């Protein structure tokens, strides 16, 4: 292995620079980037970091291909053709920043809430994801963005049940005797957890996968429960029914460390396995056996992921599953309990990073990123406020990833909408920009990362100098702040300073610098004696906070908005899980990964395909009242009968007809957390006549 460097290498001796994977994944791997003559030649996992253990996914192991991509945007670009045409002319930073500052200043003089930032997890870094950008928009007084598009329903469920985004330590899944992998294709989206699960399996643990799709993970588990989309809460309540009926309960733990048991018990008794089997579309004996396994095995652990909460009742579903470990006392064991997100365990100084005090008492409106399709088309009104006149997009690709994308395209195509996009590539969204500003990749800047899948802080050092004229997100917002006359000293903080501010004295920055990561100090079994971070200190089966909002204080099953079997016109339920070789819409333009993925696919069960005259690998049209898109059919038992899997998320411009799966997803929101309902979607599928099937 090359020598470890503490700074950017400058000579021909190979150096390895410590870093962190920036992408939206629970693993938050520690990286080593080998650099020769100022060029990054290899990215690999850091073997000294226990969770990474030298292993990377196929996507990030090709990170140099992404950073040195021939289509990388390396100079500011100004639109020179119609919106959406992708026609741009290179300009200087001076011209771009000057014009952008002038346009934003003019809009803000009338009403700063007409300006909207739009960002999410294109980088998970604290510096380039949520620091100088937030300072800039707070000083400006722009509309606030409700960042809901991935995880907010599940996050709200955890807060209302456990008191925060907390759970068991991921490494102790290796010691569990039963693991329920619920709504997660861990092999593709949580590889390092899967290694712990495999270790447990080798030691005799039973692995059960609960997922509408027969994923690669389901292939490797002892059992797969292929429930219908949006029925997870019904399954969880039936498990509770059986725990009560057979007294597979830890009465002492329930009495000492939970709140609202009598109400939850009464609700659970309304859900015998027969009722849940009908709702979930699975055999009743499968539910009974799962309940017995869970009720009689210790330690038992549940790994949730976010797919299960992308339906109308997603928040309630996560609440229901989150109640299970407290019923059996699984939390007493360090290898028991559950994990959806660990991010709430980090002592982040968000107020220091984001400086909400710069709002100076102003209370701008909040716009939900999941309804951007509607909101960009809304006129000014007393209820909505001013029409959105400018959008600054960074760390996101809303034209590809937001629901009901036909409307999203309409909004971004408005000639009167001033759009600035900070990007690495000319994405679907960048095609609609007035200016594209070249951003650095992870190999070119400082950042610091928490994780939502383990409990280590990971530092990212720049391995190479920025390519071309690329600047970090934070630098771009610093430059804009200077152009707009913002003089608060916080706008002078450089990226390394922001890294130190993220955790302050709560994390040893010297340790971060010396080894690249630092582990949070916390108990192995954090809730063995209760002490949940909820208002009561207990696992709250009943949430008084939800009740105060007029909502049900207990978890319940809420049927999907678009319930399978409710429409003769659109008889198939569709979920849109991620393609294995992409990460949301990132990596779609990396040719080696796109070649592996092949083409936009819809998985359809053989029975459903036969009924529609659909052959494997033929082109099909998937449609509903919101729109349609074309893709290739994969006739496969990975899809259960009555459910199709629209594998996402391809860039629209790389699809068969300039669309992708989000052409038909809905802007309806979840029960909790105001999140999108991507997997609550009815469709029909039809074969495309060969004469019309030109890709």
XYZ file of C-alpha atoms in Angstrom:
695
model
C 0.000 0.000 0.000
C 1.278 3.509 -0.734
C 2.375 5.854 2.029
C -0.434 7.657 3.875
C -0.340 11.405 3.242
C -1.552 14.147 5.563
C -1.829 16.656 2.717
C -2.292 16.788 -1.028
C 0.655 14.879 -2.606
C 2.819 16.818 -5.026
C 5.555 14.457 -6.175
C 5.747 11.176 -8.087
C 5.827 8.929 -4.995
C 2.427 7.196 -4.618
C 0.507 8.516 -1.632
C -2.768 7.350 -0.115
C -5.004 10.129 1.173
C -7.694 9.366 3.738
C -11.232 10.311 2.827
C -14.902 9.462 3.155
C -17.537 8.287 0.723
C -19.960 11.205 0.219
C -22.946 9.317 -1.146
C -26.415 8.649 0.260
C -25.751 5.249 1.787
C -25.782 4.104 5.417
C -22.266 2.671 5.170
C -20.328 5.996 5.004
C -17.125 4.205 4.084
C -13.636 5.424 4.909
C -11.607 5.756 1.710
C -7.981 5.666 0.674
C -7.209 7.467 -2.580
C -3.874 6.674 -4.217
C -2.323 9.732 -5.888
C 0.654 9.816 -8.263
C 1.941 13.081 -9.742
C -1.178 14.874 -8.578
C -3.514 12.369 -10.255
C -5.857 10.049 -8.343
C -5.213 6.570 -9.691
C -7.287 4.406 -7.351
C -9.980 4.640 -4.684
C -10.268 1.789 -2.196
C -11.745 1.112 1.215
C -9.644 1.923 4.258
C -8.757 -1.428 5.903
C -8.107 0.318 9.239
C -11.761 1.382 9.501
C -13.645 -1.564 10.971
C -16.962 -0.891 9.224
C -15.338 -0.432 5.804
C -12.663 -3.123 6.305
C -11.057 -2.377 2.958
C -14.237 -3.139 0.983
C -16.140 -0.749 -1.322
C -19.218 -1.169 -3.464
C -18.775 -1.414 -7.227
C -19.984 2.168 -7.640
C -17.528 3.976 -5.389
C -14.608 1.745 -6.349
C -14.969 3.457 -9.755
C -14.899 6.947 -8.279
C -11.873 8.045 -10.296
C -13.879 7.298 -13.445
C -16.479 9.747 -12.160
C -14.027 12.492 -11.144
C -12.094 12.326 -14.429
C -15.175 11.773 -16.579
C -14.725 13.378 -20.020
C -18.125 15.080 -19.680
C -17.276 16.723 -16.360
C -18.342 20.387 -16.172
C -15.099 22.282 -15.517
C -15.995 25.892 -16.312
C -19.049 28.045 -15.583
C -21.645 27.714 -18.329
C -24.360 30.156 -19.394
C -27.466 29.044 -21.247
C -27.377 29.933 -24.949
C -30.427 28.042 -26.222
C -33.970 27.200 -25.134
C -34.447 25.740 -21.660
C -33.968 21.990 -21.772
C -31.908 22.098 -24.966
C -28.606 21.647 -23.171
C -27.059 24.525 -25.144
C -24.502 26.480 -23.110
C -21.567 28.814 -23.600
C -18.513 28.904 -21.285
C -18.164 32.116 -19.273
C -15.805 33.337 -16.567
C -16.518 32.973 -12.872
C -16.535 36.749 -12.667
C -19.324 37.059 -15.234
C -21.356 34.178 -13.797
C -21.151 35.293 -10.165
C -21.814 38.913 -11.076
C -24.925 38.114 -13.099
C -26.279 35.610 -10.548
C -25.769 38.041 -7.672
C -27.465 40.813 -9.629
C -30.489 38.626 -10.499
C -30.916 37.301 -6.949
C -30.529 40.786 -5.465
C -33.236 42.152 -7.762
C -35.667 39.356 -6.869
C -34.887 39.634 -3.155
C -35.542 43.391 -3.235
C -39.148 42.574 -4.111
C -39.530 39.402 -1.985
C -36.655 37.077 -1.027
C -39.132 34.210 -0.513
C -39.472 34.084 -4.302
C -36.001 32.451 -4.224
C -35.823 28.728 -3.385
C -32.779 26.566 -2.585
C -33.184 22.948 -3.676
C -30.719 20.385 -2.334
C -30.519 16.960 -0.810
C -27.912 14.228 -0.429
C -25.777 14.477 -3.559
C -23.118 14.777 -0.911
C -23.803 13.740 2.680
C -20.978 15.957 3.913
C -21.716 18.428 6.679
C -19.675 21.149 4.960
C -20.863 20.917 1.371
C -24.345 19.718 2.244
C -25.495 22.000 5.051
C -23.207 24.818 6.121
C -22.252 27.828 3.981
C -25.285 27.277 1.732
C -27.661 27.542 4.702
C -25.853 30.670 5.952
C -26.245 32.247 2.531
C -29.961 31.540 2.185
C -30.658 32.492 5.816
C -28.970 35.857 5.269
C -30.935 36.270 2.044
C -34.260 35.364 3.684
C -35.106 32.875 0.928
C -37.854 30.279 1.223
C -36.908 27.306 3.356
C -36.835 23.826 1.820
C -38.513 20.901 3.542
C -36.015 18.145 2.707
C -38.342 15.158 2.664
C -37.625 13.217 -0.501
C -35.957 10.158 1.029
C -36.308 9.570 4.741
C -38.525 12.018 6.610
C -41.499 9.677 7.196
C -39.290 7.052 8.833
C -37.342 9.726 10.690
C -40.520 11.198 12.154
C -41.674 7.715 13.138
C -38.434 7.112 15.049
C -38.717 10.483 16.782
C -42.314 9.790 17.811
C -41.522 6.282 19.089
C -37.947 6.232 20.389
C -37.396 9.969 20.685
C -34.797 10.280 17.936
C -33.060 8.681 14.981
C -31.350 6.092 17.146
C -30.970 2.327 17.274
C -28.654 -0.575 17.976
C -25.012 -0.584 16.898
C -24.709 -2.111 13.468
C -21.676 -4.252 14.333
C -23.675 -6.298 16.837
C -25.980 -7.669 14.160
C -23.135 -10.157 13.744
C -24.086 -11.671 17.127
C -27.867 -11.892 16.562
C -29.648 -15.230 16.321
C -32.492 -13.883 14.190
C -32.301 -10.944 11.768
C -35.328 -9.483 10.019
C -34.159 -7.499 6.998
C -37.253 -5.388 6.429
C -37.611 -3.286 3.284
C -33.909 -3.406 2.480
C -31.918 -4.903 -0.378
C -28.818 -4.849 1.776
C -26.515 -6.450 -0.776
C -27.091 -3.484 -3.077
C -27.720 -0.626 -0.660
C -26.080 -1.524 2.668
C -23.190 -3.805 1.773
C -21.284 -3.498 5.028
C -24.315 -4.358 7.153
C -24.737 -7.400 4.914
C -21.256 -8.545 5.902
C -22.339 -8.511 9.561
C -25.508 -10.392 8.665
C -23.469 -12.994 6.812
C -21.263 -13.429 9.847
C -24.349 -14.031 11.968
C -25.651 -16.498 9.391
C -22.397 -18.457 9.514
C -22.818 -18.595 13.291
C -26.277 -20.131 12.961
C -28.570 -17.095 12.791
C -31.776 -17.208 10.771
C -32.213 -14.419 8.200
C -35.665 -13.370 6.995
C -36.176 -10.826 4.198
C -39.470 -8.889 4.154
C -39.871 -7.113 0.819
C -42.378 -7.053 -2.060
C -39.481 -7.749 -4.438
C -37.429 -10.946 -4.441
C -34.169 -9.036 -4.152
C -30.622 -10.288 -4.319
C -30.726 -10.119 -0.521
C -33.877 -12.261 -0.403
C -32.036 -14.850 -2.500
C -29.460 -15.220 0.287
C -31.842 -15.288 3.264
C -33.473 -18.373 4.741
C -36.931 -16.997 4.009
C -38.544 -14.291 1.899
C -41.908 -12.770 2.839
C -43.186 -11.070 -0.323
C -45.875 -8.810 1.118
C -47.834 -6.305 -0.954
C -46.496 -2.723 -0.980
C -47.785 -0.610 1.890
C -48.854 -3.496 4.133
C -45.893 -3.576 6.527
C -47.870 -2.149 9.458
C -50.489 -4.884 9.070
C -47.753 -7.506 9.256
C -46.165 -5.869 12.311
C -49.531 -5.676 14.101
C -50.191 -9.351 13.376
C -46.808 -10.209 14.859
C -47.830 -8.255 17.966
C -51.116 -10.192 18.053
C -49.222 -13.456 18.190
C -46.774 -12.162 20.797
C -49.766 -11.329 22.997
C -51.720 -14.522 22.241
C -48.752 -16.761 23.091
C -47.329 -14.523 25.814
C -44.006 -14.120 24.045
C -43.613 -10.841 25.907
C -41.103 -9.306 28.304
C -43.611 -7.941 30.818
C -40.928 -6.385 32.989
C -39.406 -4.419 30.104
C -42.851 -3.314 28.937
C -43.785 -2.109 32.419
C -40.530 -0.278 33.093
C -39.564 1.123 29.727
C -42.625 1.639 27.501
C -45.623 3.944 27.360
C -49.104 3.114 26.049
C -49.012 -0.674 26.211
C -52.700 -1.234 26.971
C -53.782 0.739 23.916
C -51.274 -0.996 21.662
C -52.301 -4.403 23.022
C -55.927 -3.675 22.212
C -55.028 -2.606 18.690
C -52.825 -5.638 18.104
C -55.620 -7.971 19.098
C -57.627 -6.557 16.192
C -55.048 -8.022 13.806
C -55.090 -11.833 13.870
C -52.759 -13.418 11.317
C -55.685 -14.318 9.075
C -56.621 -10.657 8.641
C -53.039 -9.610 7.996
C -52.476 -12.466 5.560
C -55.365 -11.225 3.434
C -54.144 -7.609 3.540
C -50.478 -8.480 2.950
C -51.089 -11.140 0.326
C -48.932 -13.750 2.076
C -49.736 -17.194 3.576
C -51.103 -17.072 7.116
C -48.664 -19.759 8.261
C -45.756 -17.585 7.183
C -46.958 -14.863 9.564
C -47.497 -17.304 12.438
C -44.035 -18.814 12.001
C -42.352 -15.426 11.795
C -44.091 -14.373 15.033
C -42.960 -17.546 16.754
C -39.400 -17.107 15.540
C -39.334 -13.483 16.692
C -41.052 -14.157 20.007
C -38.897 -17.107 21.021
C -35.440 -16.142 19.737
C -32.957 -13.937 21.564
C -31.161 -11.883 20.573
C -33.341 -10.836 17.641
C -32.546 -7.775 15.519
C -34.436 -5.841 12.839
C -32.734 -3.893 10.056
C -35.150 -1.486 8.424
C -34.521 0.607 5.365
C -36.447 3.437 3.787
C -38.353 1.630 1.028
C -41.132 0.587 3.395
C -42.003 4.196 4.300
C -42.605 5.446 0.746
C -46.370 4.837 0.907
C -49.331 6.634 2.449
C -48.988 4.858 5.814
C -45.191 4.728 5.793
C -44.717 6.590 9.061
C -47.201 4.382 10.888
C -45.522 1.300 9.413
C -42.128 2.314 10.766
C -43.716 3.128 14.145
C -45.321 -0.330 14.278
C -42.104 -2.174 13.470
C -40.141 0.023 15.877
C -42.434 -1.064 18.732
C -41.586 -4.759 18.332
C -38.194 -4.923 20.125
C -39.619 -3.370 23.288
C -42.361 -6.021 23.457
C -39.874 -8.890 23.598
C -37.160 -7.082 25.558
C -34.810 -7.391 22.589
C -33.225 -4.072 23.595
C -31.712 -5.785 26.661
C -29.141 -7.392 24.349
C -26.482 -5.533 22.427
C -27.354 -7.785 19.454
C -31.066 -7.063 19.834
C -33.327 -4.181 18.911
C -33.600 -2.442 15.564
C -31.822 0.021 13.331
C -33.199 2.344 10.691
C -30.950 5.348 11.264
C -28.189 6.154 13.714
C -27.795 9.777 12.641
C -29.555 11.177 15.718
C -26.749 9.918 17.925
C -24.225 12.424 16.541
C -23.529 15.646 18.483
C -23.732 17.871 15.393
C -23.598 21.624 15.991
C -26.100 22.478 13.274
C -26.821 25.960 14.565
C -23.096 26.754 14.358
C -22.881 25.362 10.821
C -26.109 26.813 9.469
C -26.468 30.056 11.461
C -30.285 30.341 11.656
C -29.729 33.573 13.610
C -28.953 35.221 10.264
C -32.689 35.153 9.587
C -32.856 37.960 12.172
C -36.370 37.105 13.262
C -37.764 36.526 9.768
C -39.882 33.395 9.291
C -39.816 32.491 5.589
C -42.318 30.044 4.167
C -41.336 26.398 3.734
C -41.730 24.573 0.421
C -41.706 20.775 0.323
C -39.122 19.439 -2.115
C -41.403 16.474 -2.863
C -44.095 18.727 -4.344
C -41.736 20.806 -6.474
C -43.691 19.753 -9.576
C -46.790 21.547 -8.338
C -45.018 24.367 -6.535
C -43.036 25.638 -9.527
C -46.349 25.975 -11.359
C -48.248 27.743 -8.564
C -49.140 31.410 -9.046
C -48.710 33.860 -6.209
C -51.480 33.724 -3.618
C -52.033 34.688 0.033
C -51.832 31.013 1.010
C -48.739 30.131 -1.023
C -46.907 33.449 -1.050
C -44.970 34.747 -4.058
C -44.497 32.744 -7.215
C -41.116 30.994 -7.230
C -38.923 33.168 -9.461
C -35.481 31.629 -8.851
C -34.186 28.199 -7.870
C -30.631 27.347 -6.844
C -30.094 23.593 -7.181
C -27.144 21.748 -5.643
C -26.603 18.174 -4.459
C -29.753 17.107 -6.293
C -31.244 16.355 -9.702
C -34.960 17.094 -9.209
C -35.974 16.739 -12.860
C -34.944 13.068 -12.614
C -35.683 12.216 -8.983
C -38.765 14.182 -7.918
C -42.199 12.565 -8.311
C -44.568 13.277 -11.192
C -41.663 14.524 -13.245
C -43.776 15.715 -16.145
C -44.857 18.599 -13.940
C -41.306 19.090 -12.656
C -40.122 19.538 -16.239
C -42.935 22.018 -16.910
C -41.839 24.058 -13.922
C -38.145 24.132 -14.774
C -38.982 24.936 -18.401
C -40.521 28.277 -17.391
C -38.622 31.002 -19.245
C -39.236 33.388 -16.343
C -37.699 31.017 -13.749
C -34.050 31.911 -13.075
C -32.225 28.658 -12.372
C -28.688 28.105 -11.119
C -27.313 24.552 -10.831
C -24.084 23.573 -9.031
C -23.035 20.320 -10.656
C -20.389 17.890 -11.865
C -22.278 16.979 -15.051
C -25.002 18.189 -17.385
C -27.771 16.284 -15.656
C -31.443 16.388 -16.597
C -31.854 19.344 -14.252
C -28.730 21.131 -15.489
C -30.216 21.143 -18.988
C -32.805 23.634 -17.690
C -30.316 25.924 -15.938
C -29.521 29.510 -16.807
C -26.096 28.940 -15.249
C -24.244 25.722 -14.442
C -21.457 26.224 -11.905
C -18.717 23.543 -11.787
C -18.515 21.862 -8.373
C -15.686 19.803 -6.940
C -16.036 16.074 -6.351
C -15.143 14.374 -3.070
C -11.543 13.869 -4.158
C -11.046 17.644 -4.404
C -12.278 19.174 -1.136
C -12.424 18.991 2.658
C -15.516 17.619 4.373
C -16.631 15.728 7.464
C -19.317 13.067 7.628
C -21.638 11.421 10.066
C -23.416 8.181 9.165
C -26.952 6.874 9.387
C -25.751 3.264 9.430
C -22.918 3.247 11.998
C -21.578 5.523 14.721
C -18.244 6.807 13.396
C -17.384 10.327 12.240
C -15.284 10.227 9.054
C -13.063 13.047 7.763
C -12.477 13.684 4.075
C -9.208 15.285 2.964
C -8.725 16.567 -0.573
C -6.602 14.083 -2.499
C -6.097 16.196 -5.620
C -6.394 19.837 -6.603
C -9.762 20.895 -8.073
C -9.987 20.023 -11.755
C -10.437 22.832 -14.227
C -12.187 25.791 -12.627
C -14.274 23.681 -10.230
C -14.994 25.172 -6.804
C -16.486 23.539 -3.726
C -20.129 24.202 -2.886
C -19.084 26.141 0.190
C -16.663 28.263 -1.839
C -19.344 29.075 -4.395
C -21.711 30.291 -1.678
C -18.858 32.251 -0.058
C -18.221 33.918 -3.396
C -21.903 34.718 -3.911
C -22.141 36.126 -0.384
C -19.230 38.458 -1.102
C -20.827 39.583 -4.379
C -24.063 40.351 -2.554
C -22.324 42.375 0.158
C -22.753 39.999 3.079
C -20.200 41.041 5.692
C -20.870 38.763 8.655
C -17.521 37.119 9.589
C -19.099 33.648 9.234
C -18.946 34.021 5.460
C -15.149 34.012 5.659
C -14.920 30.541 7.271
C -13.000 28.233 4.956
C -13.859 24.575 4.381
C -11.356 23.198 6.900
C -12.727 25.570 9.549
C -16.254 24.383 8.800
C -15.089 20.791 9.308
C -13.937 21.710 12.812
C -17.163 23.560 13.578
C -19.401 20.611 12.684
C -18.866 18.803 15.990
C -16.855 21.313 17.980
C -15.212 19.774 21.043
C -17.613 16.816 21.059
C -15.377 14.907 18.620
C -11.587 14.788 18.826
C -10.524 16.514 15.611
C -6.886 15.581 16.204
C -7.943 11.938 16.103
C -9.914 12.581 12.911
C -6.834 14.110 11.325
C -4.507 11.328 12.429
C -6.599 8.251 11.507
C -9.430 9.642 9.382
C -12.301 8.576 11.638
C -13.449 8.681 15.262
C -15.972 6.431 17.010
C -18.700 7.942 19.161
C -18.629 6.899 22.803
C -21.921 5.151 23.572
C -23.095 1.995 25.365
C -23.079 -1.296 23.495
C -26.755 -1.834 24.393
C -27.989 1.769 24.627
C -31.577 0.976 25.666
C -31.064 -2.069 27.868
C -32.353 0.011 30.789
C -34.749 2.110 28.748
C -33.425 5.682 28.779
C -34.794 6.437 25.329
C -34.389 10.047 24.148
C -38.195 10.484 24.111
C -40.035 12.988 26.356
C -40.950 10.166 28.764
C -37.615 8.350 28.528
C -39.588 5.312 27.339
C -40.382 3.640 24.045
C -43.613 5.458 23.285
C -46.148 3.083 21.767
C -48.573 5.970 22.334
C -47.329 9.381 21.227
C -49.019 12.281 22.994
C -47.287 14.591 20.524
C -49.057 12.950 17.593
C -52.350 12.988 19.467
C -51.920 16.722 20.079
C -51.726 17.155 16.290
C -55.069 15.400 15.895
C -53.406 12.188 14.710
C -53.701 8.676 16.074
C -51.329 8.327 19.009
C -50.942 4.597 18.326
C -49.492 3.011 15.177
C -52.017 1.572 12.764
C -52.230 0.191 9.244
C -53.252 2.841 6.717
C -54.103 1.418 3.275
C -52.329 2.887 0.278
C -53.860 5.835 -1.543
C -53.672 3.691 -4.676
C -54.620 0.315 -3.278
C -53.837 -2.703 -5.388
C -57.104 -4.205 -6.626
C -59.042 -0.937 -6.360
C -58.771 0.065 -10.034
C -59.754 -1.944 -13.084
C -57.991 0.610 -15.280
C -54.667 0.381 -13.391
C -54.566 -3.097 -11.824
C -50.860 -3.363 -11.028
C -49.068 -1.882 -8.042
C -45.633 -0.463 -8.878
C -42.632 0.087 -6.680
C -39.469 1.739 -7.994
C -36.480 0.339 -6.089
C -32.978 1.501 -6.993
C -31.048 -0.156 -9.749
C -28.103 -1.941 -8.175
C -25.383 -0.079 -10.071
C -26.717 3.447 -9.515
C -27.221 5.499 -6.378
C -30.403 7.528 -6.829
C -29.465 9.357 -10.048
C -25.706 9.395 -9.352
C -23.389 7.169 -11.410
C -25.949 6.807 -14.240
C -23.527 8.518 -16.614
C -20.542 6.377 -15.569
C -20.340 4.172 -18.639
C -18.864 1.080 -16.995
C -21.702 1.013 -14.443
C -24.377 1.808 -17.010
C -23.062 -1.019 -19.176
C -23.473 -3.420 -16.240
C -26.995 -2.157 -15.519
C -27.863 -2.493 -19.171
C -31.079 -0.588 -19.783
C -34.129 0.824 -18.022
C -36.088 -2.205 -16.802
C -39.521 -3.109 -15.487
C -39.636 -6.450 -13.688
C -42.982 -8.186 -14.208
C -44.137 -11.577 -12.949
C -44.599 -14.269 -15.651
C -48.348 -14.525 -14.942
C -48.847 -10.775 -15.396
C -46.639 -10.756 -18.493
C -48.488 -13.669 -20.120
C -51.866 -12.020 -19.531
C -50.608 -8.959 -21.439
C -48.697 -10.693 -24.206
C -45.388 -9.319 -22.924
C -42.189 -11.178 -23.799
C -38.933 -10.954 -21.895
C -36.727 -8.060 -23.061
C -39.524 -6.556 -25.152
C -40.320 -2.853 -24.870
C -43.361 -1.974 -22.795
C -45.284 1.159 -21.928
C -45.966 1.713 -18.241
C -48.705 4.255 -17.619
C -51.369 5.777 -15.421
C -53.316 9.036 -15.377
C -50.145 11.017 -14.545
C -48.164 9.933 -17.565
C -46.238 7.084 -19.160
C -42.751 5.895 -19.899
C -41.221 3.146 -21.981
C -38.617 0.635 -20.872
C -37.610 -2.993 -21.360
C -39.531 -5.790 -19.669
C -37.768 -8.317 -17.512
C -40.180 -11.206 -17.086
C -39.002 -12.405 -13.716
C -40.094 -13.948 -10.448
C -38.286 -11.105 -8.700
C -41.676 -9.429 -9.124
C -44.569 -10.916 -7.187
C -47.937 -11.322 -8.945
C -49.831 -8.052 -9.133
C -46.750 -5.904 -8.486
C -44.224 -4.580 -10.994
C -40.783 -3.199 -10.158
C -39.757 -0.119 -12.140
C -36.024 -0.069 -11.539
C -34.731 3.482 -11.041
C -33.416 6.062 -11.294
C -32.205 6.536 -14.852
C -31.539 10.007 -16.166
C -34.480 10.954 -18.370
C -32.203 11.811 -21.279
C -30.781 8.268 -21.170
C -34.221 6.636 -21.174
C -35.980 5.306 -24.252
C -38.077 8.411 -24.846
C -36.655 11.104 -22.590
C -38.587 10.027 -19.499
C -38.061 7.766 -16.507
C -40.084 5.957 -13.856
C -40.916 9.192 -12.004
C -43.118 10.254 -14.902
C -45.858 8.191 -13.223
C -45.111 8.482 -9.480
C -47.291 10.666 -7.263
C -46.821 13.901 -5.320
C -49.179 12.669 -2.575
C -47.498 12.754 0.850
C -47.123 10.279 3.695
C -49.042 10.167 6.976
C -46.027 11.425 8.942
C -43.031 13.467 7.861
C -44.565 15.007 4.704
C -42.604 12.535 2.543
C -43.290 11.299 -0.996
C -45.202 8.111 -1.771
C -43.101 6.711 -4.602
C -44.181 3.112 -3.875
C -47.894 3.937 -3.600
C -48.578 3.866 -7.312
C -51.009 1.973 -9.545
C -50.187 1.406 -13.206
C -51.002 -0.638 -16.257
C -48.385 -2.144 -18.541
C -48.800 -2.900 -22.226
C -46.599 -4.324 -24.926
C -45.364 -1.799 -27.475
C -45.881 -2.624 -31.127
C -42.567 -3.528 -32.737
C -42.909 -0.702 -35.266
C -43.155 1.802 -32.392
C -40.425 0.260 -30.254
C -37.448 2.167 -31.596
C -35.169 2.932 -28.646
